[in-house]
Structures are given as C-alpha cells and as structure tokens.
Amino acid sequence: MRNSGKEIKIIVKNLTICYNDEGPDQSPVIIFIHGFPFNRSMWHFQTEALKENYRVIAYDIRGFGNSDTGDEDFSIELFVYDLLNLMDALKIGKAMLCGLSMGGYIALNAIVRFPERFSALILCDTHCIADSPEAKETRLKNIENIREKGIEKYAGDTLKKLFAEESFTTNTKGIAAVEEMILKTKIQSLYLTLHGLSERKETCSRLSEITVPVLILVGKEDIITPPDAARFMHGKIKQSVLHIIDRAGHVSNIENPGEFNTQLIRFVSSVSSAV
Ligand code: MLT
C-alpha cells in the first residue's frame, strides 16, 4: 500500500531516502529533483500548487536533506540509479520528471538512458554541457575554500550568484530558506557532489533522442545556467516549449513561483490530458 505524506523514509538498496509523497492515489505522478546544494523543501510552492490533482513526489538526493549518504563516490549516474530504484520501490512505472539545475542534469541523464520510464520532462534553470576545465578548477577551489573558510562563507558567496538582483529586496524569505538549505547540507556531501559534478558527462549530443513533451523554464537573470543555454536545448529537443521567467535568477521556482507555476500547471495538464 502507498505510504503518503511528508518526510517519509524508505530503505532502497541499503540507502535511506527521504521523500514527500502527496496528492490523490490514482493521479498522474510528477517527481521533483532538487538542485545543488538544496533539498526537497525547495519544491514547496510547486507541491502546494499541484497536489490537488497530481501525485507529487519530492525526494532528497543522497547526501542531502534527510537522505543517507551511502559509501560510494557521487556521480550523476549514481543519482539516476537512486531515482530509478526509488521509482521501483514505490512501484511507479512511468512518471513526469521535473529537475532544477543539478536536478536537470539527473533528469536528462535519466531520460536518455531510460526513456521508457518517463512521460514528460520539465527542465528548470539547467543545461546539458559538461564542466569546462575552468569550471572544474572552480569546483576544486570551492572544496578548498569550504575546508579553509567554512560553509558560512561558501553559502554567502553562492547566494549572490543564485538570485536575481531584485530578489535580495523583494524575496528575503526565499533567500533565507535557500541559505538554510545550504547551511544544513553536510560538508561531506558538498565535497562529494562538487567532485561528482565536475566529472559529469554532457548530454547535449543526446537531446535529439528525446521524444516526450518537454517544458524548459529559466530565470531571465540566471547567470549560472543562462537563458541562452535553455534556448540551445529548446532548439535541439523536438517537442519542447521554452518559457523565460521574469524577475528570477537561478532558482526561478522560488523567486517567481506565480509565473513558474502557471507555466508548470499549463504544461502538466496538457501532457496528462493527452495521455
Ligand atoms: C545547481 O543549482 O544545482 C548548481 O548550480 C549546479 C551546478 O553547480 O552545476
């Protein structure tokens, strides 16, 4: 029987994964994958907007939130393996997948390898490229900086890049929530993920293989995965729709949840009614 609610723990292949599972039993399933270094709580506004008509699952990636870290080195492939194992454990054959940034890397990697498991994709503030040599170096420097200067300094520096300029005056609650997520992340998970992200493979060369409907959302002022990266994916994915979110940077779902949710709801209802 389905176990629904918030903060549910399940042991999947020896790893404890924490997730929320809300909404009616027989409704279409949408799985949310958070970015780095956040946790499932980043999808609060989207869960509230969808849970009346959809089964909404938001889980903590291993090492984040209340999920266990396990013993392996982190990689996007390992995160995909966890996602598929979670779906199997919850007896979900097929789902819509929504990922932001690192969550988008996981979603893209998952759909090109296991296309039969997903009916639609929502890619938010993400891109399909691998790290450049400079980006890899920055990841390693970040690891050193966290070791030397601590997580508070890392959180402060990261926040400056995540949000659109105006969010710092208009959305102090959102900023405080994201800061809390960063500060709560285990240091070991930061190291393991920074390393894993630096080693990730590109998925740009596989985009033309995606045949399900795809919604691409990006904050107009996203400087980490900018609108041009979203336009590139839109150009390569046949059945894709692109929407650029106003008054938002890299965490567009938190910075402008109204516009984000309008697009999200329109897309998932068109996909669900077409099935
Ligand atoms: C994220 O928000 O998940 C990160 O910006 C991804 C990354 O560092 O590549």
Coordinates of C-alpha atoms and ligand atoms in Angstrom, one line a residue:
M1 CA 0.0 0.0 0.0
R2 CA 1.1 3.6 -0.7
N3 CA 2.6 5.5 2.2
S4 CA 1.6 9.1 1.6
G5 CA 2.6 12.3 3.4
K6 CA 5.7 14.3 4.2
E7 CA 9.1 13.2 5.4
I8 CA 8.7 9.5 4.6
K9 CA 11.8 7.3 4.9
I10 CA 12.3 4.2 2.7
I11 CA 15.3 1.9 2.5
V12 CA 16.2 1.4 -1.1
K13 CA 19.1 -0.9 -1.9
N14 CA 20.6 -0.3 1.5
L15 CA 20.2 3.5 1.3
T16 CA 17.6 5.5 3.3
I17 CA 15.9 8.0 1.1
C18 CA 13.6 10.7 2.5
Y19 CA 10.7 12.0 0.4
N20 CA 7.3 13.6 0.4
D21 CA 4.5 11.9 -1.5
E22 CA 1.3 13.9 -1.7
G23 CA -1.8 14.0 -3.8
P24 CA -4.5 11.6 -4.9
D25 CA -3.6 7.9 -5.4
Q26 CA -4.6 7.3 -9.0
S27 CA -3.5 10.7 -10.4
P28 CA -0.5 11.3 -12.8
V29 CA 2.8 11.2 -11.0
I30 CA 5.3 14.0 -11.1
I31 CA 8.7 13.6 -9.4
F32 CA 10.8 16.7 -8.4
I33 CA 14.6 16.7 -8.2
H34 CA 16.3 19.5 -6.4
G35 CA 19.4 21.4 -7.3
F36 CA 22.8 21.7 -5.5
P37 CA 23.1 22.3 -2.6
F38 CA 19.5 22.3 -1.7
N39 CA 16.9 19.7 -0.7
R40 CA 13.3 18.6 -1.3
S41 CA 11.9 21.6 0.6
M42 CA 12.7 23.8 -2.4
W43 CA 9.6 22.4 -4.2
H44 CA 7.1 23.7 -1.5
F45 CA 5.3 26.1 -3.8
Q46 CA 5.1 23.6 -6.6
T47 CA 3.8 20.8 -4.4
E48 CA 1.1 23.1 -3.0
A49 CA 0.0 24.1 -6.4
L50 CA -0.2 20.6 -7.9
K51 CA -1.1 18.2 -5.1
E52 CA -4.9 18.6 -5.5
N53 CA -4.7 16.9 -9.0
Y54 CA -1.4 15.1 -9.1
R55 CA 0.6 12.7 -7.1
V56 CA 3.7 14.9 -6.3
I57 CA 6.9 13.3 -5.1
A58 CA 9.8 15.4 -4.0
Y59 CA 12.8 13.5 -2.6
D60 CA 16.2 14.3 -1.1
I61 CA 19.1 13.2 -3.3
R62 CA 21.5 11.0 -1.4
G63 CA 23.6 13.1 1.0
F64 CA 21.1 16.0 1.1
G65 CA 18.2 16.8 3.4
N66 CA 17.4 13.7 5.3
S67 CA 18.6 11.1 2.9
D68 CA 21.6 9.0 3.7
T69 CA 25.0 9.5 2.0
G70 CA 26.0 5.9 1.4
D71 CA 29.6 4.8 0.8
E72 CA 30.0 5.5 -2.9
D73 CA 31.6 8.4 -4.8
F74 CA 28.8 10.7 -6.0
S75 CA 28.1 10.9 -9.7
I76 CA 25.1 11.9 -11.9
E77 CA 24.9 8.2 -12.9
L78 CA 24.7 7.1 -9.2
F79 CA 21.9 9.7 -8.6
V80 CA 20.0 8.3 -11.6
Y81 CA 20.4 4.8 -10.2
D82 CA 18.9 6.0 -6.9
L83 CA 16.0 7.7 -8.8
L84 CA 15.2 4.5 -10.7
N85 CA 15.4 2.4 -7.5
L86 CA 13.1 4.8 -5.7
M87 CA 10.6 4.6 -8.5
D88 CA 10.8 0.8 -8.5
A89 CA 10.4 0.7 -4.7
L90 CA 7.3 2.9 -5.0
K91 CA 6.0 0.8 -7.9
I92 CA 6.0 3.8 -10.3
G93 CA 6.4 2.5 -13.8
K94 CA 6.3 5.9 -15.5
A95 CA 6.4 9.5 -14.3
M96 CA 6.8 13.1 -15.3
L97 CA 10.2 14.4 -14.1
C98 CA 11.0 18.0 -13.1
G99 CA 14.6 18.9 -12.2
L100 CA 16.2 22.2 -11.4
S101 CA 19.9 22.7 -12.3
M102 CA 21.7 19.6 -10.9
G103 CA 18.2 18.0 -10.8
G104 CA 18.0 18.8 -14.6
Y105 CA 21.4 17.0 -15.1
I106 CA 19.9 14.0 -13.4
A107 CA 16.6 14.2 -15.4
L108 CA 18.4 14.5 -18.7
N109 CA 20.8 11.6 -18.0
A110 CA 17.8 9.5 -16.8
I111 CA 15.6 10.1 -19.8
V112 CA 18.3 9.4 -22.4
R113 CA 19.2 6.1 -20.7
F114 CA 15.7 5.0 -19.6
P115 CA 13.2 6.7 -22.0
E116 CA 10.5 4.2 -21.3
R117 CA 10.2 5.4 -17.6
F118 CA 9.3 9.0 -18.3
S119 CA 6.3 10.6 -19.9
A120 CA 7.4 14.2 -19.9
L121 CA 10.2 16.4 -18.7
I122 CA 10.4 19.8 -17.1
L123 CA 13.9 21.3 -17.2
C124 CA 14.4 24.3 -15.0
D125 CA 17.5 26.5 -14.9
T126 CA 19.8 23.8 -16.2
H127 CA 22.0 23.0 -19.1
C128 CA 23.3 20.0 -21.0
I129 CA 27.1 20.7 -21.1
A130 CA 29.9 19.1 -19.1
D131 CA 32.1 21.3 -16.9
S132 CA 34.8 23.2 -18.8
P133 CA 38.4 22.9 -17.5
E134 CA 37.9 26.3 -15.8
A135 CA 34.6 25.2 -14.2
K136 CA 36.3 22.0 -12.9
E137 CA 39.0 24.1 -11.4
T138 CA 36.4 26.4 -9.7
R139 CA 34.8 23.3 -8.2
L140 CA 38.1 22.2 -6.7
K141 CA 38.8 25.7 -5.4
N142 CA 35.3 25.6 -3.8
I143 CA 36.2 22.4 -2.0
E144 CA 39.5 24.0 -0.7
N145 CA 37.6 27.2 0.3
I146 CA 35.0 25.3 2.2
R147 CA 37.8 23.5 4.1
E148 CA 39.7 26.7 4.9
K149 CA 36.9 29.3 5.3
G150 CA 33.9 27.2 6.3
I151 CA 30.4 26.7 5.0
E152 CA 29.0 30.1 6.0
K153 CA 31.4 31.9 3.6
Y154 CA 30.5 29.4 0.9
A155 CA 26.8 29.9 1.5
G156 CA 27.2 33.7 1.3
D157 CA 29.2 33.6 -2.0
T158 CA 26.8 31.1 -3.5
L159 CA 23.6 33.1 -2.6
K160 CA 25.0 36.1 -4.5
K161 CA 25.0 34.1 -7.7
L162 CA 21.8 32.2 -7.3
F163 CA 19.3 35.1 -7.1
A164 CA 18.3 37.9 -9.4
E165 CA 19.3 41.4 -8.1
E166 CA 15.8 42.4 -7.1
S167 CA 15.1 39.2 -5.2
F168 CA 17.5 40.5 -2.5
T169 CA 15.0 43.2 -1.6
T170 CA 11.7 41.6 -2.7
N171 CA 12.2 38.0 -1.6
T172 CA 14.2 37.9 1.7
K173 CA 12.2 34.9 2.9
G174 CA 13.2 32.9 -0.2
I175 CA 16.8 33.8 0.3
A176 CA 16.7 32.8 4.0
A177 CA 15.1 29.5 3.0
V178 CA 17.8 28.7 0.5
E179 CA 20.6 29.8 2.9
E180 CA 19.2 27.5 5.5
M181 CA 19.2 24.6 2.9
I182 CA 22.9 25.3 2.1
L183 CA 24.0 25.6 5.7
K184 CA 22.2 22.3 6.6
T185 CA 24.0 20.4 3.9
K186 CA 26.6 18.0 5.2
I187 CA 30.1 19.2 4.4
Q188 CA 31.0 15.7 3.1
S189 CA 28.1 15.9 0.6
L190 CA 29.3 19.3 -0.6
Y191 CA 32.8 17.8 -1.4
L192 CA 31.4 14.6 -2.9
T193 CA 28.9 16.5 -5.1
L194 CA 31.3 19.1 -6.3
H195 CA 33.6 16.4 -7.3
G196 CA 30.8 14.4 -9.0
L197 CA 29.5 17.4 -10.9
S198 CA 33.0 18.2 -12.2
E199 CA 33.2 14.8 -13.7
R200 CA 29.7 14.7 -15.3
K201 CA 29.3 14.0 -19.0
E202 CA 27.5 16.2 -21.4
T203 CA 24.0 15.3 -22.6
C204 CA 23.7 17.9 -25.4
S205 CA 24.6 15.3 -28.1
R206 CA 21.6 13.1 -26.9
L207 CA 18.9 15.8 -26.9
S208 CA 17.5 15.0 -30.3
E209 CA 16.7 11.5 -29.0
I210 CA 14.1 12.9 -26.5
T211 CA 10.6 12.4 -27.9
V212 CA 8.4 13.2 -24.9
P213 CA 7.0 16.7 -24.3
V214 CA 9.5 18.9 -22.6
L215 CA 9.0 22.3 -20.8
I216 CA 12.1 24.4 -20.4
L217 CA 12.0 27.1 -17.8
V218 CA 14.7 29.6 -17.0
G219 CA 15.0 32.8 -14.9
K220 CA 15.7 35.8 -17.1
E221 CA 18.6 36.7 -14.9
D222 CA 20.0 33.3 -14.4
I223 CA 23.8 33.7 -14.6
I224 CA 24.7 30.1 -13.7
T225 CA 22.6 28.4 -16.5
P226 CA 21.6 31.4 -18.6
P227 CA 18.7 31.7 -21.0
D228 CA 21.0 31.0 -24.0
A229 CA 21.7 27.5 -22.6
A230 CA 17.9 27.0 -22.4
R231 CA 17.4 28.3 -26.0
F232 CA 20.1 25.8 -27.1
M233 CA 18.2 22.8 -25.5
H234 CA 14.9 24.1 -26.9
G235 CA 16.5 24.1 -30.4
K236 CA 17.6 20.5 -30.1
I237 CA 14.5 18.9 -28.3
K238 CA 11.8 18.4 -30.9
Q239 CA 8.7 18.6 -28.6
S240 CA 9.9 21.4 -26.3
V241 CA 8.4 24.6 -25.1
L242 CA 10.6 27.4 -23.7
H243 CA 9.5 30.0 -21.2
I244 CA 11.7 32.6 -19.7
I245 CA 10.7 33.6 -16.2
D246 CA 10.7 37.3 -15.4
R247 CA 12.2 38.7 -12.1
A248 CA 14.1 35.5 -11.5
G249 CA 17.7 34.2 -11.4
H250 CA 18.8 30.6 -11.0
V251 CA 16.1 29.5 -8.5
S252 CA 13.2 30.7 -10.6
N253 CA 10.7 28.4 -8.8
I254 CA 11.3 30.2 -5.5
E255 CA 11.9 33.7 -6.9
N256 CA 8.8 33.9 -9.1
P257 CA 6.6 30.9 -8.1
G258 CA 3.5 32.6 -9.6
E259 CA 4.8 32.7 -13.2
F260 CA 6.7 29.4 -12.7
N261 CA 3.6 27.5 -11.5
T262 CA 1.4 29.0 -14.2
Q263 CA 3.7 27.5 -16.9
L264 CA 4.1 24.3 -15.0
I265 CA 0.4 23.7 -14.5
R266 CA -0.4 24.5 -18.1
F267 CA 2.2 22.1 -19.3
V268 CA 1.5 19.1 -17.0
S269 CA -2.3 19.4 -17.6
S270 CA -1.7 19.4 -21.4
V271 CA 0.5 16.3 -21.1
S272 CA -1.8 14.5 -18.7
S273 CA -4.9 15.2 -20.9
A274 CA -3.1 13.9 -24.0
V275 CA -2.3 10.5 -22.3
Ligands
MLT1 C1 22.6 23.7 -9.0 O1 21.9 24.7 -8.7 O2 22.2 22.6 -9.0 C2 24.0 24.0 -9.4 O3 24.2 25.3 -9.8 C3 24.6 23.1 -10.5 C4 26.0 23.3 -10.7 O4 26.7 23.7 -9.9 O5 26.4 22.9 -11.8

